[in-house]
mmCIF file of C-alpha atoms in Angstrom:
data_model
loop_
_atom_site.group_PDB
_atom_site.id
_atom_site.type_symbol
_atom_site.label_atom_id
_atom_site.label_comp_id
_atom_site.label_asym_id
_atom_site.label_seq_id
_atom_site.Cartn_x
_atom_site.Cartn_y
_atom_site.Cartn_z
ATOM 1 C CA MET A 16 -165.608 -105.273 -11.798
ATOM 2 C CA SER A 17 -163.217 -103.675 -14.133
ATOM 3 C CA SER A 18 -160.348 -100.563 -12.304
ATOM 4 C CA THR A 19 -159.559 -100.746 -8.533
ATOM 5 C CA VAL A 20 -161.543 -97.403 -8.870
ATOM 6 C CA ASP A 21 -165.071 -99.790 -9.481
ATOM 7 C CA ARG A 22 -163.533 -102.239 -6.982
ATOM 8 C CA GLU A 23 -162.847 -99.449 -3.999
ATOM 9 C CA LYS A 24 -166.584 -97.795 -5.173
ATOM 10 C CA PHE A 25 -168.203 -100.995 -5.181
ATOM 11 C CA GLN A 26 -166.868 -101.714 -1.814
ATOM 12 C CA ALA A 27 -167.974 -98.467 -0.148
ATOM 13 C CA LEU A 28 -171.313 -98.278 -1.904
ATOM 14 C CA MET A 29 -171.685 -102.025 -0.039
ATOM 15 C CA MET A 30 -170.667 -101.016 3.132
ATOM 16 C CA GLY A 31 -173.759 -98.383 3.352
ATOM 17 C CA ALA A 32 -176.356 -100.668 1.491
ATOM 18 C CA LEU A 33 -175.893 -103.049 4.831
ATOM 19 C CA ASP A 34 -175.307 -100.095 6.919
ATOM 20 C CA GLY A 35 -178.264 -98.697 5.075
ATOM 21 C CA GLU A 36 -176.956 -95.345 5.264
ATOM 22 C CA LEU A 37 -177.288 -95.057 1.066
ATOM 23 C CA SER A 38 -179.706 -92.320 -0.366
ATOM 24 C CA ALA A 39 -181.582 -92.506 -3.718
ATOM 25 C CA GLU A 40 -179.119 -92.663 -6.115
ATOM 26 C CA GLN A 41 -176.428 -94.433 -4.227
ATOM 27 C CA GLN A 42 -179.321 -96.986 -3.722
ATOM 28 C CA ARG A 43 -179.545 -97.759 -7.724
ATOM 29 C CA GLN A 44 -175.947 -97.288 -8.108
ATOM 30 C CA PHE A 45 -174.901 -100.139 -6.358
ATOM 31 C CA GLU A 46 -178.353 -102.369 -7.405
ATOM 32 C CA GLN A 47 -177.039 -101.265 -10.808
ATOM 33 C CA LEU A 48 -173.150 -102.199 -9.891
ATOM 34 C CA LEU A 49 -174.839 -105.189 -7.807
ATOM 35 C CA ALA A 50 -177.573 -106.339 -11.408
ATOM 36 C CA GLY A 51 -176.001 -109.329 -13.582
ATOM 37 C CA ASP A 52 -172.858 -109.945 -12.031
ATOM 38 C CA LYS A 53 -173.560 -113.391 -10.087
ATOM 39 C CA LYS A 54 -169.626 -112.799 -7.991
ATOM 40 C CA LEU A 55 -170.417 -109.548 -6.932
ATOM 41 C CA GLN A 56 -174.043 -110.444 -5.854
ATOM 42 C CA SER A 57 -172.266 -114.424 -4.129
ATOM 43 C CA GLU A 58 -170.332 -112.042 -2.312
ATOM 44 C CA PHE A 59 -172.670 -109.180 -1.305
ATOM 45 C CA GLU A 60 -174.532 -111.747 0.374
ATOM 46 C CA LYS A 61 -171.619 -113.761 2.372
ATOM 47 C CA TYR A 62 -171.569 -109.912 3.736
ATOM 48 C CA LYS A 63 -175.049 -109.931 4.769
ATOM 49 C CA LYS A 64 -174.612 -112.626 6.290
ATOM 50 C CA LEU A 65 -171.478 -111.374 8.056
ATOM 51 C CA LYS A 66 -173.373 -107.875 9.003
ATOM 52 C CA GLU A 67 -176.754 -110.149 10.840
ATOM 53 C CA ALA A 68 -174.051 -111.741 13.052
ATOM 54 C CA THR A 69 -172.315 -108.827 13.879
ATOM 55 C CA SER A 70 -175.452 -107.018 14.478
ATOM 56 C CA THR A 71 -176.889 -109.559 17.372
ATOM 57 C CA MET A 72 -173.619 -109.154 19.153
ATOM 58 C CA GLN A 73 -173.520 -108.131 22.525
ATOM 59 C CA PHE A 74 -171.174 -107.751 25.092
ATOM 60 C CA LYS A 75 -171.889 -108.795 28.909
ATOM 61 C CA SER A 76 -173.397 -106.116 30.676
ATOM 62 C CA PRO A 77 -171.772 -105.220 33.977
ATOM 63 C CA PRO A 78 -173.272 -105.853 37.364
ATOM 64 C CA PRO A 79 -175.718 -103.272 38.235
ATOM 65 C CA GLU A 80 -173.042 -102.211 41.363
ATOM 66 C CA VAL A 81 -170.721 -101.306 38.907
ATOM 67 C CA TRP A 82 -173.439 -98.726 36.977
ATOM 68 C CA ASP A 83 -173.944 -97.223 40.576
ATOM 69 C CA ALA A 84 -170.101 -96.851 41.929
ATOM 70 C CA TYR A 85 -169.345 -95.494 38.204
ATOM 71 C CA TRP A 86 -169.539 -91.733 39.287
ATOM 72 C CA ARG A 87 -168.479 -91.683 42.655
ATOM 73 C CA GLN A 88 -165.611 -93.032 41.719
ATOM 74 C CA VAL A 89 -164.973 -90.812 39.118
ATOM 75 C CA TYR A 90 -165.655 -88.381 41.738
ATOM 76 C CA ASN A 91 -163.096 -89.502 44.174
ATOM 77 C CA ARG A 92 -160.315 -89.405 42.188
ATOM 78 C CA VAL A 93 -161.342 -85.842 40.656
ATOM 79 C CA GLU A 94 -161.594 -85.024 44.574
ATOM 80 C CA ARG A 95 -158.035 -86.590 44.728
ATOM 81 C CA GLY A 96 -156.026 -85.445 41.355
ATOM 82 C CA ILE A 97 -156.830 -82.005 43.563
ATOM 83 C CA GLY A 98 -155.132 -83.758 46.722
ATOM 84 C CA TRP A 99 -152.394 -84.673 44.469
ATOM 85 C CA LEU A 100 -152.355 -81.465 43.397
ATOM 86 C CA ILE A 101 -152.592 -79.571 46.243
ATOM 87 C CA PHE A 102 -149.244 -81.874 48.148
ATOM 88 C CA SER A 103 -147.177 -81.153 44.815
ATOM 89 C CA ILE A 104 -147.661 -77.656 45.851
ATOM 90 C CA GLY A 105 -147.115 -77.177 49.249
ATOM 91 C CA ALA A 106 -143.700 -80.193 49.233
ATOM 92 C CA ILE A 107 -142.101 -78.125 46.245
ATOM 93 C CA ILE A 108 -142.600 -74.954 48.747
ATOM 94 C CA LEU A 109 -140.809 -76.365 51.645
ATOM 95 C CA LEU A 110 -138.037 -78.862 49.475
ATOM 96 C CA THR A 111 -137.506 -75.105 47.325
ATOM 97 C CA TYR A 112 -137.406 -73.426 51.072
ATOM 98 C CA GLY A 113 -134.637 -77.044 52.734
ATOM 99 C CA GLY A 114 -132.486 -76.422 49.759
ATOM 100 C CA PHE A 115 -132.511 -72.633 50.559
ATOM 101 C CA LYS A 116 -131.127 -73.756 54.022
ATOM 102 C CA LEU A 117 -129.452 -76.026 53.817
ATOM 103 C CA VAL A 118 -127.551 -74.368 51.129
ATOM 104 C CA GLU A 119 -127.033 -70.762 52.989
ATOM 105 C CA SER A 120 -125.876 -73.614 56.383
ATOM 106 C CA VAL A 121 -123.185 -75.086 54.586
ATOM 107 C CA ILE A 122 -121.629 -71.575 53.008
ATOM 108 C CA ASN A 123 -121.966 -70.344 56.905
ATOM 109 C CA ASP A 124 -120.305 -73.310 58.364
ATOM 110 C CA PRO A 125 -116.905 -72.948 59.155
ATOM 111 C CA GLY A 126 -116.726 -76.260 59.965
ATOM 112 C CA LEU A 127 -116.989 -77.616 56.705
ATOM 113 C CA ALA A 128 -113.284 -77.818 54.407
ATOM 114 C CA ILE A 129 -113.869 -76.013 51.193
ATOM 115 C CA ILE A 130 -114.058 -79.176 49.223
ATOM 116 C CA VAL A 131 -117.279 -80.115 50.823
ATOM 117 C CA LYS A 132 -119.077 -77.305 50.428
ATOM 118 C CA ILE A 133 -117.990 -77.437 46.771
ATOM 119 C CA GLY A 134 -119.546 -81.035 46.579
ATOM 120 C CA ILE A 135 -122.075 -80.742 48.033
ATOM 121 C CA LEU A 136 -122.782 -77.351 46.204
ATOM 122 C CA LEU A 137 -122.838 -78.621 42.734
ATOM 123 C CA SER A 138 -125.112 -81.847 44.250
ATOM 124 C CA VAL A 139 -128.092 -79.768 44.565
ATOM 125 C CA GLY A 140 -127.701 -77.370 41.821
ATOM 126 C CA GLY A 141 -127.106 -80.453 39.799
ATOM 127 C CA LEU A 142 -130.728 -82.073 41.550
ATOM 128 C CA ALA A 143 -132.386 -78.658 40.891
ATOM 129 C CA ILE A 144 -131.315 -78.446 37.053
ATOM 130 C CA LEU A 145 -132.556 -82.297 36.822
ATOM 131 C CA PHE A 146 -135.704 -81.532 38.165
ATOM 132 C CA VAL A 147 -136.653 -78.357 36.723
ATOM 133 C CA SER A 148 -135.614 -80.701 33.447
ATOM 134 C CA VAL A 149 -138.496 -82.904 33.964
ATOM 135 C CA ALA A 150 -140.712 -81.469 35.341
ATOM 136 C CA ARG A 151 -140.713 -79.399 31.813
ATOM 137 C CA GLU A 152 -140.775 -82.085 29.953
ATOM 138 C CA LYS A 153 -143.629 -83.471 31.626
ATOM 139 C CA LEU A 154 -145.108 -80.162 31.971
ATOM 140 C CA PHE A 155 -144.619 -78.029 29.241
ATOM 141 C CA THR A 156 -142.681 -80.108 26.204
ATOM 142 C CA ARG A 157 -144.565 -83.531 26.299
ATOM 143 C CA LYS A 158 -148.176 -80.957 26.225
ATOM 144 C CA HIS A 159 -146.205 -79.456 22.303
ATOM 145 C CA ASP A 160 -145.106 -82.901 21.089
ATOM 146 C CA PRO A 161 -146.893 -82.588 17.352
ATOM 147 C CA TYR A 162 -146.365 -85.989 17.214
ATOM 148 C CA ARG A 163 -147.103 -87.367 21.290
ATOM 149 C CA GLU A 164 -150.341 -89.328 18.948
ATOM 150 C CA VAL A 165 -147.718 -91.444 16.624
ATOM 151 C CA GLN A 166 -148.321 -94.906 17.151
ATOM 152 C CA ARG A 167 -144.709 -95.753 17.840
ATOM 153 C CA MET C 8 -174.784 -79.854 52.917
ATOM 154 C CA GLU C 9 -172.969 -81.379 49.309
ATOM 155 C CA THR C 10 -173.169 -84.603 47.955
ATOM 156 C CA THR C 11 -171.724 -86.060 44.682
ATOM 157 C CA ASP C 12 -175.298 -84.723 43.682
ATOM 158 C CA SER C 13 -175.296 -81.780 44.279
ATOM 159 C CA PHE C 14 -174.117 -78.401 44.898
ATOM 160 C CA ILE C 15 -173.961 -74.422 45.618
ATOM 161 C CA VAL C 16 -174.579 -71.774 43.098
ATOM 162 C CA LYS C 17 -175.480 -68.033 44.092
ATOM 163 C CA GLY C 18 -176.756 -69.107 47.620
ATOM 164 C CA ARG C 19 -178.981 -71.982 46.229
ATOM 165 C CA THR C 20 -178.307 -75.454 46.181
ATOM 166 C CA VAL C 21 -178.506 -76.787 43.158
ATOM 167 C CA ASP C 22 -179.448 -80.898 42.501
ATOM 168 C CA SER C 23 -177.115 -82.438 39.786
ATOM 169 C CA ARG C 24 -180.790 -83.970 38.232
ATOM 170 C CA ARG C 25 -181.886 -81.129 37.775
ATOM 171 C CA ILE C 26 -179.384 -80.193 35.319
ATOM 172 C CA ARG C 27 -181.694 -80.299 31.295
ATOM 173 C CA SER C 28 -178.995 -80.797 28.777
ATOM 174 C CA ASP C 29 -174.813 -81.106 28.344
ATOM 175 C CA ALA C 30 -174.616 -77.614 28.383
ATOM 176 C CA GLU C 31 -176.065 -76.737 31.016
ATOM 177 C CA ALA C 32 -174.321 -79.079 32.793
ATOM 178 C CA ILE C 33 -170.874 -78.210 31.395
ATOM 179 C CA GLN C 34 -171.204 -73.864 31.518
ATOM 180 C CA LEU C 35 -171.498 -75.309 35.382
ATOM 181 C CA CYS C 36 -168.361 -76.856 35.073
ATOM 182 C CA GLN C 37 -166.985 -74.368 33.745
ATOM 183 C CA GLN C 38 -167.380 -72.227 36.790
ATOM 184 C CA GLY C 39 -166.211 -75.041 39.093
ATOM 185 C CA ASN C 40 -168.918 -76.713 40.106
ATOM 186 C CA ARG C 41 -167.940 -80.330 40.168
ATOM 187 C CA GLN C 42 -170.647 -82.222 40.875
ATOM 188 C CA ALA C 43 -172.522 -80.571 37.670
ATOM 189 C CA TYR C 44 -170.076 -83.494 36.091
ATOM 190 C CA GLY C 45 -172.612 -86.141 37.820
ATOM 191 C CA PHE C 46 -174.528 -84.836 35.216
ATOM 192 C CA LEU C 47 -172.147 -85.770 32.355
ATOM 193 C CA VAL C 48 -170.396 -89.045 33.697
ATOM 194 C CA GLU C 49 -173.987 -90.659 34.927
ATOM 195 C CA ARG C 50 -175.687 -89.523 30.843
ATOM 196 C CA TYR C 51 -172.101 -91.461 29.116
ATOM 197 C CA LYS C 52 -170.911 -93.862 31.498
ATOM 198 C CA GLU C 53 -172.619 -96.752 30.559
ATOM 199 C CA ARG C 54 -171.061 -95.934 26.592
ATOM 200 C CA ALA C 55 -167.367 -95.123 27.040
ATOM 201 C CA TYR C 56 -167.296 -98.015 28.833
ATOM 202 C CA TYR C 57 -168.863 -100.427 26.113
ATOM 203 C CA SER C 58 -166.679 -97.885 23.504
ATOM 204 C CA ALA C 59 -163.719 -98.491 25.902
ATOM 205 C CA LEU C 60 -164.171 -102.682 25.915
ATOM 206 C CA GLY C 61 -165.066 -102.270 22.939
ATOM 207 C CA ILE C 62 -161.005 -101.349 22.198
ATOM 208 C CA LEU C 63 -159.276 -103.027 25.113
ATOM 209 C CA GLY C 64 -161.302 -106.333 25.285
ATOM 210 C CA SER C 65 -160.907 -105.918 29.174
ATOM 211 C CA HIS C 66 -163.336 -105.526 31.603
ATOM 212 C CA ASP C 67 -161.381 -104.437 33.983
ATOM 213 C CA ALA C 68 -159.410 -102.172 32.195
ATOM 214 C CA ALA C 69 -162.420 -100.248 30.340
ATOM 215 C CA LEU C 70 -163.752 -99.308 33.463
ATOM 216 C CA ASP C 71 -160.659 -97.744 35.294
ATOM 217 C CA ILE C 72 -159.459 -96.063 31.015
ATOM 218 C CA SER C 73 -163.297 -94.489 30.529
ATOM 219 C CA GLN C 74 -162.811 -93.616 34.489
ATOM 220 C CA ASP C 75 -159.316 -92.194 33.568
ATOM 221 C CA ALA C 76 -161.071 -90.198 31.055
ATOM 222 C CA PHE C 77 -163.972 -88.699 32.376
ATOM 223 C CA VAL C 78 -161.380 -87.245 34.852
ATOM 224 C CA ARG C 79 -159.413 -86.040 32.630
ATOM 225 C CA ALA C 80 -162.139 -84.520 30.418
ATOM 226 C CA PHE C 81 -163.178 -82.691 33.505
ATOM 227 C CA ARG C 82 -159.598 -81.355 34.107
ATOM 228 C CA ALA C 83 -159.467 -80.515 30.919
ATOM 229 C CA ILE C 84 -163.335 -79.130 30.264
ATOM 230 C CA LYS C 85 -162.534 -75.098 30.752
ATOM 231 C CA ARG C 86 -160.619 -76.196 27.659
ATOM 232 C CA PHE C 87 -164.670 -77.351 26.110
ATOM 233 C CA GLU C 88 -165.516 -75.071 23.017
ATOM 234 C CA PRO C 89 -169.530 -74.692 22.797
ATOM 235 C CA GLY C 90 -171.229 -76.429 19.786
ATOM 236 C CA LYS C 91 -169.566 -79.102 19.532
ATOM 237 C CA LYS C 92 -170.743 -82.245 21.690
ATOM 238 C CA PHE C 93 -169.319 -83.579 24.533
ATOM 239 C CA PHE C 94 -169.090 -87.173 23.749
ATOM 240 C CA THR C 95 -167.019 -86.102 20.549
ATOM 241 C CA TRP C 96 -164.798 -84.540 22.366
ATOM 242 C CA TYR C 97 -164.268 -87.205 25.269
ATOM 243 C CA TYR C 98 -164.280 -89.912 23.365
ATOM 244 C CA GLN C 99 -160.967 -87.732 20.831
ATOM 245 C CA ILE C 100 -159.697 -88.481 25.350
ATOM 246 C CA LEU C 101 -161.043 -92.478 25.845
ATOM 247 C CA ARG C 102 -159.357 -93.466 21.897
ATOM 248 C CA ASN C 103 -156.171 -92.288 22.983
ATOM 249 C CA LEU C 104 -155.797 -93.412 26.369
ATOM 250 C CA CYS C 105 -156.861 -97.088 25.130
ATOM 251 C CA LEU C 106 -154.497 -97.100 22.404
ATOM 252 C CA ASN C 107 -151.700 -95.809 24.503
ATOM 253 C CA PHE C 108 -152.305 -98.630 26.777
ATOM 254 C CA ILE C 109 -152.180 -101.170 24.624
ATOM 255 C CA ARG C 110 -148.912 -99.745 23.067
ATOM 256 C CA ASP C 111 -147.683 -99.726 26.676
ATOM 257 C CA LYS C 112 -149.213 -102.357 28.643
ATOM 258 C CA LYS C 113 -149.271 -104.555 25.220
ATOM 259 C CA ARG C 114 -151.699 -106.717 27.125
ATOM 260 C CA HIS C 115 -155.243 -108.269 27.019
ATOM 261 C CA ALA C 116 -156.582 -109.340 30.930
ATOM 262 C CA ARG C 117 -159.049 -111.041 29.270
ATOM 263 C CA SER C 118 -159.989 -112.711 26.484
ATOM 264 C CA PHE C 119 -163.170 -111.583 23.904
ATOM 265 C CA SER C 120 -164.572 -114.314 23.650
ATOM 266 C CA GLU C 121 -165.432 -114.660 26.549
ATOM 267 C CA ILE C 122 -167.412 -110.463 27.135
ATOM 268 C CA ASP C 123 -169.618 -112.015 25.631
ATOM 269 C CA GLU C 124 -170.545 -116.264 27.131
ATOM 270 C CA HIS C 125 -173.480 -114.240 29.193
ATOM 271 C CA GLU C 126 -175.573 -113.716 26.053
ATOM 272 C CA ILE C 127 -174.511 -116.718 24.334
ATOM 273 C CA LYS C 128 -175.849 -119.043 27.749
ATOM 274 C CA LYS C 129 -178.225 -116.946 27.233
ATOM 275 C CA LEU C 130 -179.490 -117.329 24.326
ATOM 276 C CA SER C 131 -179.006 -121.684 24.660
ATOM 277 C CA ASP C 132 -181.066 -121.709 27.522
ATOM 278 C CA ASP C 133 -184.109 -119.893 25.556
ATOM 279 C CA SER C 134 -183.835 -121.765 22.456
ATOM 280 C CA GLN C 135 -186.002 -124.053 20.728
ATOM 281 C CA ASP C 136 -184.101 -125.972 18.382
ATOM 282 C CA ALA C 137 -181.202 -126.348 20.048
ATOM 283 C CA SER C 138 -179.327 -126.902 16.361
ATOM 284 C CA VAL C 139 -179.547 -123.992 15.370
ATOM 285 C CA LEU C 140 -178.670 -122.417 18.907
ATOM 286 C CA ALA C 141 -175.287 -124.053 18.651
ATOM 287 C CA GLU C 142 -174.260 -123.349 15.443
ATOM 288 C CA GLN C 143 -175.374 -119.946 16.261
ATOM 289 C CA ASN C 144 -172.802 -119.650 18.394
ATOM 290 C CA GLU C 145 -170.306 -121.366 17.535
ATOM 291 C CA LEU C 146 -170.373 -118.372 14.537
ATOM 292 C CA LYS C 147 -170.454 -116.230 17.300
ATOM 293 C CA GLN C 148 -167.555 -117.146 19.216
ATOM 294 C CA ALA C 149 -165.834 -117.648 15.893
ATOM 295 C CA LEU C 150 -166.088 -114.007 15.522
ATOM 296 C CA TRP C 151 -164.664 -112.634 18.933
ATOM 297 C CA ALA C 152 -162.238 -115.055 17.916
ATOM 298 C CA ALA C 153 -161.927 -112.801 14.896
ATOM 299 C CA MET C 154 -162.765 -109.410 16.724
ATOM 300 C CA GLU C 155 -159.789 -109.698 19.153
ATOM 301 C CA GLN C 156 -157.238 -110.230 15.997
ATOM 302 C CA LEU C 157 -158.197 -106.999 14.027
ATOM 303 C CA LYS C 158 -156.536 -103.696 14.392
ATOM 304 C CA PRO C 159 -157.547 -101.547 17.216
ATOM 305 C CA ASN C 160 -158.688 -99.226 14.522
ATOM 306 C CA GLU C 161 -160.576 -101.257 12.703
ATOM 307 C CA ARG C 162 -162.168 -103.834 15.894
ATOM 308 C CA GLU C 163 -163.457 -99.624 16.672
ATOM 309 C CA VAL C 164 -164.498 -98.798 14.174
ATOM 310 C CA ILE C 165 -167.483 -101.679 14.129
ATOM 311 C CA VAL C 166 -167.668 -101.662 17.220
ATOM 312 C CA LEU C 167 -169.250 -98.638 17.094
ATOM 313 C CA LYS C 168 -171.463 -99.787 13.389
ATOM 314 C CA ASP C 169 -172.460 -102.846 14.927
ATOM 315 C CA PHE C 170 -172.976 -103.125 18.838
ATOM 316 C CA GLN C 171 -173.715 -99.288 19.670
ATOM 317 C CA ASP C 172 -175.532 -98.865 16.489
ATOM 318 C CA LEU C 173 -174.282 -95.338 15.998
ATOM 319 C CA SER C 174 -174.649 -93.589 12.297
ATOM 320 C CA TYR C 175 -171.407 -93.101 10.098
ATOM 321 C CA LYS C 176 -171.662 -89.253 10.601
ATOM 322 C CA GLU C 177 -171.616 -89.933 14.235
ATOM 323 C CA ILE C 178 -168.697 -92.292 13.975
ATOM 324 C CA ALA C 179 -166.637 -90.142 11.526
ATOM 325 C CA GLU C 180 -167.662 -86.358 13.570
ATOM 326 C CA ILE C 181 -166.763 -88.760 16.532
ATOM 327 C CA LEU C 182 -163.151 -90.443 15.057
ATOM 328 C CA ASP C 183 -162.703 -87.256 13.300
ATOM 329 C CA ILE C 184 -162.551 -88.837 10.165
ATOM 330 C CA PRO C 185 -163.767 -88.601 7.070
ATOM 331 C CA ILE C 186 -167.195 -90.585 5.997
ATOM 332 C CA GLY C 187 -165.597 -92.504 2.775
ATOM 333 C CA THR C 188 -162.985 -93.299 5.662
ATOM 334 C CA VAL C 189 -165.075 -94.835 7.139
ATOM 335 C CA MET C 190 -166.583 -96.529 5.163
ATOM 336 C CA SER C 191 -163.335 -98.068 3.520
ATOM 337 C CA ARG C 192 -162.067 -98.477 7.607
ATOM 338 C CA LEU C 193 -165.485 -100.764 7.696
ATOM 339 C CA PHE C 194 -164.667 -102.219 4.605
ATOM 340 C CA ASN C 195 -161.594 -103.879 5.967
ATOM 341 C CA ALA C 196 -162.380 -104.847 8.931
ATOM 342 C CA ARG C 197 -165.237 -106.864 7.727
ATOM 343 C CA GLN C 198 -163.676 -108.022 5.256
ATOM 344 C CA ALA C 199 -160.680 -109.907 7.693
ATOM 345 C CA LEU C 200 -163.879 -110.747 9.978
ATOM 346 C CA LYS C 201 -165.184 -112.102 6.744
ATOM 347 C CA ALA C 202 -161.105 -114.360 5.598
ATOM 348 C CA LYS C 203 -161.798 -115.790 9.309
ATOM 349 C CA ILE C 204 -165.169 -117.106 8.611
ATOM 350 C CA GLU C 205 -165.861 -117.413 5.793
ATOM 351 C CA ARG C 206 -164.408 -120.984 5.056
ATOM 352 C CA THR C 207 -166.591 -122.434 7.612
ATOM 353 C CA TYR C 208 -169.612 -120.248 8.609
ATOM 354 C CA LEU C 209 -170.630 -118.032 5.360
#
């Protein structure tokens, strides 16, 4: 076999021949390449033996209980996911309301020193910015990241 | 009362076991019927589990991730495009989860060579010719060990072709790659397997 192109063609045709995926024309081409080349014939024989061995390999079946419980487990997870979503929405509403009330009471409290008020307001404001930033990254940026499937 | 097998459509109780096609089940899921999804899960659960097992090599991880992929597929089912095959679409989700699992955890809870132990034992019990079977078992154990060392995308294509007996066209669809790439990936995987067992067994 002379060129890399021929070599690659032979490899592709050999895979097709092993898996019974060649058309009549491709089969003819493959047999033509094989004919008279002892090295290729020997290589093909080795791959045939390998294919025979891998074709008899099987994964061990899990116990039947696994299949019986499978759908119910998926269903429970779907339901739980909906529960978490509803809970999260409720928690966000409560936290927002609580934060608003906290800021309101801090501003209206005449007993608190102005520096403490500023400190509390900045902490609450910073926390809100961090929360929105993380939420935006999780919900939007990651979803639109064109490189998220790239293996790093 | 609603169960995981039944649901109500326009005042009528429908049994998910009476659904006849993927398209029908998907349409009902898109209308918000969670129970109709049972038809799809029941139909594809084994294929999903074994596909994940082929990539991950761990029973627990394969079970967990194949179920997680079904959950994510359900959440995204409104975006499912009619005319596509459900399993092809589902497999993309499953595959990403499996690859992320490998990347993030860098672990295999169980060795590939242990997965086939049941089959090996069964063969030994049924056998007439002990020496031939001992040789076959040795070869299979060597192959499992070699499989473990393959890259995930090479192992995946061997599992889809030789274990699940899918055609090149089906593999190309599932992996969203051209048939030529399926063939070259198969060649690379088989070449790697051959290199590991050639001296002793071929």
